[in-house]
Coordinates of N, CA and C in Angstrom, one line a residue:
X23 N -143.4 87.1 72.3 CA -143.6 86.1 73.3 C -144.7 86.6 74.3
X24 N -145.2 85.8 74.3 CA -146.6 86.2 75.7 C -146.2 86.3 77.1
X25 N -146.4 86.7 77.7 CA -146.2 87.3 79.1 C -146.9 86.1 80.3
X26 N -146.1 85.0 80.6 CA -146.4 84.1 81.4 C -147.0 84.8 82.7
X27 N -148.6 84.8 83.0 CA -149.2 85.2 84.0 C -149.4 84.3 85.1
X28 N -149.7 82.9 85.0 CA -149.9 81.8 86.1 C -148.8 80.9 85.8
X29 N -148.9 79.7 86.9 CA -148.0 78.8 86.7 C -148.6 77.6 85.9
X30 N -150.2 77.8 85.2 CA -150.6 76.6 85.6 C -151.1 77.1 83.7
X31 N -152.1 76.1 83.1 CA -152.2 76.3 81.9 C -151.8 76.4 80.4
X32 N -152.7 75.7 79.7 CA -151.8 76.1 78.3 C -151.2 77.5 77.6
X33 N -151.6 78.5 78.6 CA -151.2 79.4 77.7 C -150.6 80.1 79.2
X34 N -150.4 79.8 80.2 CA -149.6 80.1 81.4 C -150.9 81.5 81.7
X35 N -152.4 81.5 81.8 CA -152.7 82.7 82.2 C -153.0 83.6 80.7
X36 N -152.0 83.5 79.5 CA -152.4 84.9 78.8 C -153.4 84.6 78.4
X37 N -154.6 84.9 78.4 CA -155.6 85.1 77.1 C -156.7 84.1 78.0
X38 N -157.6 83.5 77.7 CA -158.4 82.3 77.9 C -158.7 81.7 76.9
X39 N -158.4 81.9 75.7 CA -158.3 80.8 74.4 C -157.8 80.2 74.0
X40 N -156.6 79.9 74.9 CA -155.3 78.6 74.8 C -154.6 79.6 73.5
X41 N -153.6 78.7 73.6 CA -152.5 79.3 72.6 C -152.7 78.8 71.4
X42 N -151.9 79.4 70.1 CA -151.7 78.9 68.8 C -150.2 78.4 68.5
X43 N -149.1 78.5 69.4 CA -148.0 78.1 69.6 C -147.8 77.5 70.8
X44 N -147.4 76.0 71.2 CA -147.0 75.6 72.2 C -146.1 76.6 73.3
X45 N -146.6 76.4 74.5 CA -145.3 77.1 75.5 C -144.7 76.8 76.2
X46 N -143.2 76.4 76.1 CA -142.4 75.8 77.0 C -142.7 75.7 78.5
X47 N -142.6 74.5 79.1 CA -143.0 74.3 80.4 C -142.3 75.2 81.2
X48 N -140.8 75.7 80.8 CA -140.4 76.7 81.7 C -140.9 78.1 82.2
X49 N -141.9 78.1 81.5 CA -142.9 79.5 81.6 C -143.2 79.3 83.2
X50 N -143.6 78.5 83.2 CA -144.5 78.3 84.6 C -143.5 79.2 85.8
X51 N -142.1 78.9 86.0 CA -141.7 79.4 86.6 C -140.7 81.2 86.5
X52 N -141.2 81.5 85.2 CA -141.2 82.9 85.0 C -142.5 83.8 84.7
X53 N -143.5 82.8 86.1 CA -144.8 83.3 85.4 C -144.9 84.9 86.6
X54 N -145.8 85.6 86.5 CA -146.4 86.6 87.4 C -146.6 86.3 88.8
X55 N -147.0 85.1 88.7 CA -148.0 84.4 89.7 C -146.3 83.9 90.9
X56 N -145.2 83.0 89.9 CA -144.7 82.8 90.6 C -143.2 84.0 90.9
X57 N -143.3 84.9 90.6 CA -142.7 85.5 91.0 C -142.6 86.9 91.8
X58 N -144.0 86.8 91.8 CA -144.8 88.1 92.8 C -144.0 88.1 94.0
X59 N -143.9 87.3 94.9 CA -143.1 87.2 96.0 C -141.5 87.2 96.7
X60 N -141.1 87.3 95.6 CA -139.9 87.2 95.5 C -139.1 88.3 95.4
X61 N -138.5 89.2 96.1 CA -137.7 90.4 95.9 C -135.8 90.5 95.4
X62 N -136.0 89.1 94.5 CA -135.1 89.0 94.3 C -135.6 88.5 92.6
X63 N -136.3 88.6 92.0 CA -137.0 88.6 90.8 C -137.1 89.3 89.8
X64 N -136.8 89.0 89.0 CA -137.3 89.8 87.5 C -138.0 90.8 87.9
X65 N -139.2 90.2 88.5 CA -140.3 91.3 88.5 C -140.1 92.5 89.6
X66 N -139.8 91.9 90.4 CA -139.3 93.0 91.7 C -138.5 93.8 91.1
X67 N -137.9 93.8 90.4 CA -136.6 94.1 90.1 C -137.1 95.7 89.1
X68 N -138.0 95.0 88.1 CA -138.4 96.2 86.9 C -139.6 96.5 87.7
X69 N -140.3 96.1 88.9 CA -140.9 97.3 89.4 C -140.2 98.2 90.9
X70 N -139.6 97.9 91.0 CA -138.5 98.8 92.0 C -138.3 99.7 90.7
X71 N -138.0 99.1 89.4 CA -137.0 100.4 88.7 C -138.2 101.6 88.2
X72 N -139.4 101.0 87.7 CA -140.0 101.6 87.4 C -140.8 102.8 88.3
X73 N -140.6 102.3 89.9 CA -141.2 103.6 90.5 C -140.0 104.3 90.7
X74 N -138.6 103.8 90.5 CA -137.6 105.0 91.1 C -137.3 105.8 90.1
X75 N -137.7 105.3 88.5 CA -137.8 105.8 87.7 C -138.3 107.0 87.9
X76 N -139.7 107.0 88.3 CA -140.7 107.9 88.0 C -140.0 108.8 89.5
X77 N -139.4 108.7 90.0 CA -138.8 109.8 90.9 C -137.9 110.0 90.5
X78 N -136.7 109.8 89.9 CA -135.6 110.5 89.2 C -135.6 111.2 87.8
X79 N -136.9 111.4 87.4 CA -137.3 112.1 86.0 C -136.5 112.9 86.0
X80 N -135.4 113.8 85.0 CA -134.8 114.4 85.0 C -135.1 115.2 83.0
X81 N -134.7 116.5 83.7 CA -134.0 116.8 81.6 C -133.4 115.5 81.0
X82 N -134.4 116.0 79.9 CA -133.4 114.4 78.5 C -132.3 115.0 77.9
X83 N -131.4 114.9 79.0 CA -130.1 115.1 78.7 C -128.9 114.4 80.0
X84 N -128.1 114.2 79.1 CA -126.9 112.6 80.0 C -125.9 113.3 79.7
X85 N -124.6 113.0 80.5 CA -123.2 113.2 80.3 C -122.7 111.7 80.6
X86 N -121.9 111.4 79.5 CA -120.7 110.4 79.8 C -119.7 110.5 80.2
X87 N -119.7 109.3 81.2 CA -118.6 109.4 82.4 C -117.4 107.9 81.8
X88 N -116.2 108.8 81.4 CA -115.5 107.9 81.6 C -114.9 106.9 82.2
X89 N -114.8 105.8 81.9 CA -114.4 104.2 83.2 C -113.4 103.9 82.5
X90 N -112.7 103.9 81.7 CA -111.7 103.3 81.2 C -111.7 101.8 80.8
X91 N -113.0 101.3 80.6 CA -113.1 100.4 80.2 C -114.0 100.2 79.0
X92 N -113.4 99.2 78.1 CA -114.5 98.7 76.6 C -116.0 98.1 76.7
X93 N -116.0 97.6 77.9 CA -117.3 97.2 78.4 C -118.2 97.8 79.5
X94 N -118.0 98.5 79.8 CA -118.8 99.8 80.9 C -119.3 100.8 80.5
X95 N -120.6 101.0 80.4 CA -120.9 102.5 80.5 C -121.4 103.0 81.3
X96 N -121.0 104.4 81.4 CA -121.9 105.0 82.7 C -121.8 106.5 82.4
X97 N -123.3 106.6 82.8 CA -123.7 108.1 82.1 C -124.6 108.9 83.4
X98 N -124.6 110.4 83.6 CA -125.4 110.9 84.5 C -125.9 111.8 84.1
X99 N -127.1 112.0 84.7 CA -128.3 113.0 84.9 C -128.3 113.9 84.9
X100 N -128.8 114.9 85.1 CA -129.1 116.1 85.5 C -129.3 116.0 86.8
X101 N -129.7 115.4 87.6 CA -130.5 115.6 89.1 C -129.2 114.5 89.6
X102 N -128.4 114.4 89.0 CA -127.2 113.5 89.7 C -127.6 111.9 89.6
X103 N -128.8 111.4 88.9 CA -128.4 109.8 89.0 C -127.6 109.5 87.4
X104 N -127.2 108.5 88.4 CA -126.2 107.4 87.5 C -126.3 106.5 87.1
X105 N -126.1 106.4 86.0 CA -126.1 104.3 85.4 C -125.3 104.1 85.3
X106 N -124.7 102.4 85.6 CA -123.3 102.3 85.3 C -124.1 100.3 84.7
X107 N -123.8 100.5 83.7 CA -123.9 98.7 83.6 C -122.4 98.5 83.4
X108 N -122.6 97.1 83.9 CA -120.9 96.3 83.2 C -121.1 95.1 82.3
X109 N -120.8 95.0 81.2 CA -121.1 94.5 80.4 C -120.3 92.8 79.9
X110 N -119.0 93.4 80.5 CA -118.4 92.3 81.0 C -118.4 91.1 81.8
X111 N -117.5 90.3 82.1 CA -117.7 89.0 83.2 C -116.9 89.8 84.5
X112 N -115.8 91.0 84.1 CA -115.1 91.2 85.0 C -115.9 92.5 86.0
X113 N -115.6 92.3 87.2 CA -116.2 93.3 88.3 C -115.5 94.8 88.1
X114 N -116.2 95.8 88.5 CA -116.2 97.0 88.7 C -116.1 97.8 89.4
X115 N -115.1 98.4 90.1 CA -114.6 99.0 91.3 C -115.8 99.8 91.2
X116 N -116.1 100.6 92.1 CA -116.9 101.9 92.4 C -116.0 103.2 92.9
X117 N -116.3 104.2 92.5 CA -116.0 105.2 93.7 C -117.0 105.8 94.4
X118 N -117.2 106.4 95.3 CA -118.4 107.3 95.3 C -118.0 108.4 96.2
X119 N -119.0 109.7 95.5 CA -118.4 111.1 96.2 C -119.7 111.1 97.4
X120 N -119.3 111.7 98.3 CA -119.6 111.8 100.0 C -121.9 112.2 99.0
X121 N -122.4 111.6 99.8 CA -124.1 111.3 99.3 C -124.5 110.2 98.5
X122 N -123.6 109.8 97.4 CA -124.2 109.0 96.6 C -124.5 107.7 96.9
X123 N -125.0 106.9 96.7 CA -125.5 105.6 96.9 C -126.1 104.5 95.8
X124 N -126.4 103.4 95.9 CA -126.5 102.6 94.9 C -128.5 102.4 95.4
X125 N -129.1 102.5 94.4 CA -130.4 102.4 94.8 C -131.4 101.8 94.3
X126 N -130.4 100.6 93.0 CA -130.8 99.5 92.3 C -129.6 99.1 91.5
X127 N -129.9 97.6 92.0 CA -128.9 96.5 91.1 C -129.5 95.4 90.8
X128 N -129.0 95.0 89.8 CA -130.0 94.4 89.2 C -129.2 93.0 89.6
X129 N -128.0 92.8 90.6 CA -127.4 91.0 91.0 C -126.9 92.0 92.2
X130 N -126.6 91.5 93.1 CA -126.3 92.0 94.9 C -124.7 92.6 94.3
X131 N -124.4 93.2 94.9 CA -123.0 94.2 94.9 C -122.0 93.3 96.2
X132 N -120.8 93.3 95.9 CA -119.9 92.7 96.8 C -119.2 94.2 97.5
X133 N -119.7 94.8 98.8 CA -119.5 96.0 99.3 C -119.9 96.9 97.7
X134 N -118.4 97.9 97.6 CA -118.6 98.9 96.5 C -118.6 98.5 94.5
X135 N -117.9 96.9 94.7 CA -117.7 96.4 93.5 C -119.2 96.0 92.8
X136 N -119.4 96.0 91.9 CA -120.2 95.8 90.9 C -119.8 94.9 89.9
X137 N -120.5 93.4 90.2 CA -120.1 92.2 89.6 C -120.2 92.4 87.9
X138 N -119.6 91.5 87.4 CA -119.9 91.6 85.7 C -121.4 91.6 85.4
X139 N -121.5 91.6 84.0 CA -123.2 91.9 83.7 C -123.9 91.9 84.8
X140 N -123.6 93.2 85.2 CA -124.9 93.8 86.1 C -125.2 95.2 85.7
X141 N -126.1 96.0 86.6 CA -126.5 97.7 85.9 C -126.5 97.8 87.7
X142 N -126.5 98.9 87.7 CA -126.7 99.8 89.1 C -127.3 101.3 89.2
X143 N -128.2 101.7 89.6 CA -127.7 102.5 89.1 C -127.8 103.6 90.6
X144 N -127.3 104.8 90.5 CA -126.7 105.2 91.7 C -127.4 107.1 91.9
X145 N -127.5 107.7 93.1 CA -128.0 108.7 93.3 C -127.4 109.4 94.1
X146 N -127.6 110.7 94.4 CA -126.9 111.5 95.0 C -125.7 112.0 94.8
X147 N -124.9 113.1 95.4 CA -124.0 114.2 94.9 C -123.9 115.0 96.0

């Protein structure tokens, strides 16, 4: 699927040769153009992660942390960050030891709980 860049156009922005497959009108509003602004966006979202990425680089190596649950995982770092997605509809307590913090979510957190299908993921130790 092509990467909706404007709001406007047959091919929403990709290419300048129009498309060879029609593109749903709902592109327009998952386009680049309209989501640039918004820090509550797709886009904001995978570029917040991508530069915190590049600051939590760690050894390619994880430990699994058990949650007691069939739909949770959560695995940590080397340098102490954490992912925790919930895979579920049901919410996810948190704990956290004295530093850590949540430093992307991908839907707003209710205080320490972590709503269903969401990821977080968390830093410090």
């Amino acid at each position: 699927m092509p990467l909706p860049w404007t709001r406007e156009g047959s091919s929403f922005g990709f290419g300048s040769g129009g498309v060879h497959l029609p593109q749903p009108s709902w592109f327009a509003d998952a386009s680049v153009q309209a989501e640039e602004g918004d820090p509550a966006s797709t886009l904001s979202l995978y570029r917040r992660a991508l530069a915190l990425r590049h600051e939590l680089l760690a050894l390619e190596r994880l430990e699994w942390v058990e949650t007691g649950r069939g739909d949770v995982l959560r695995f940590r770092r080397p340098n102490g960050w954490e992912v925790v997605t919930v895979f579920g509809s049901a919410p996810l307590a948190l704990s956290f030891v004295p530093g850590q913090r949540v430093v992307l979510s991908s839907t707003p957190l209710d205080g320490d709980t972590v709503p269903g299908e969401t990821t977080v993921w968390i830093t410090g130790d």
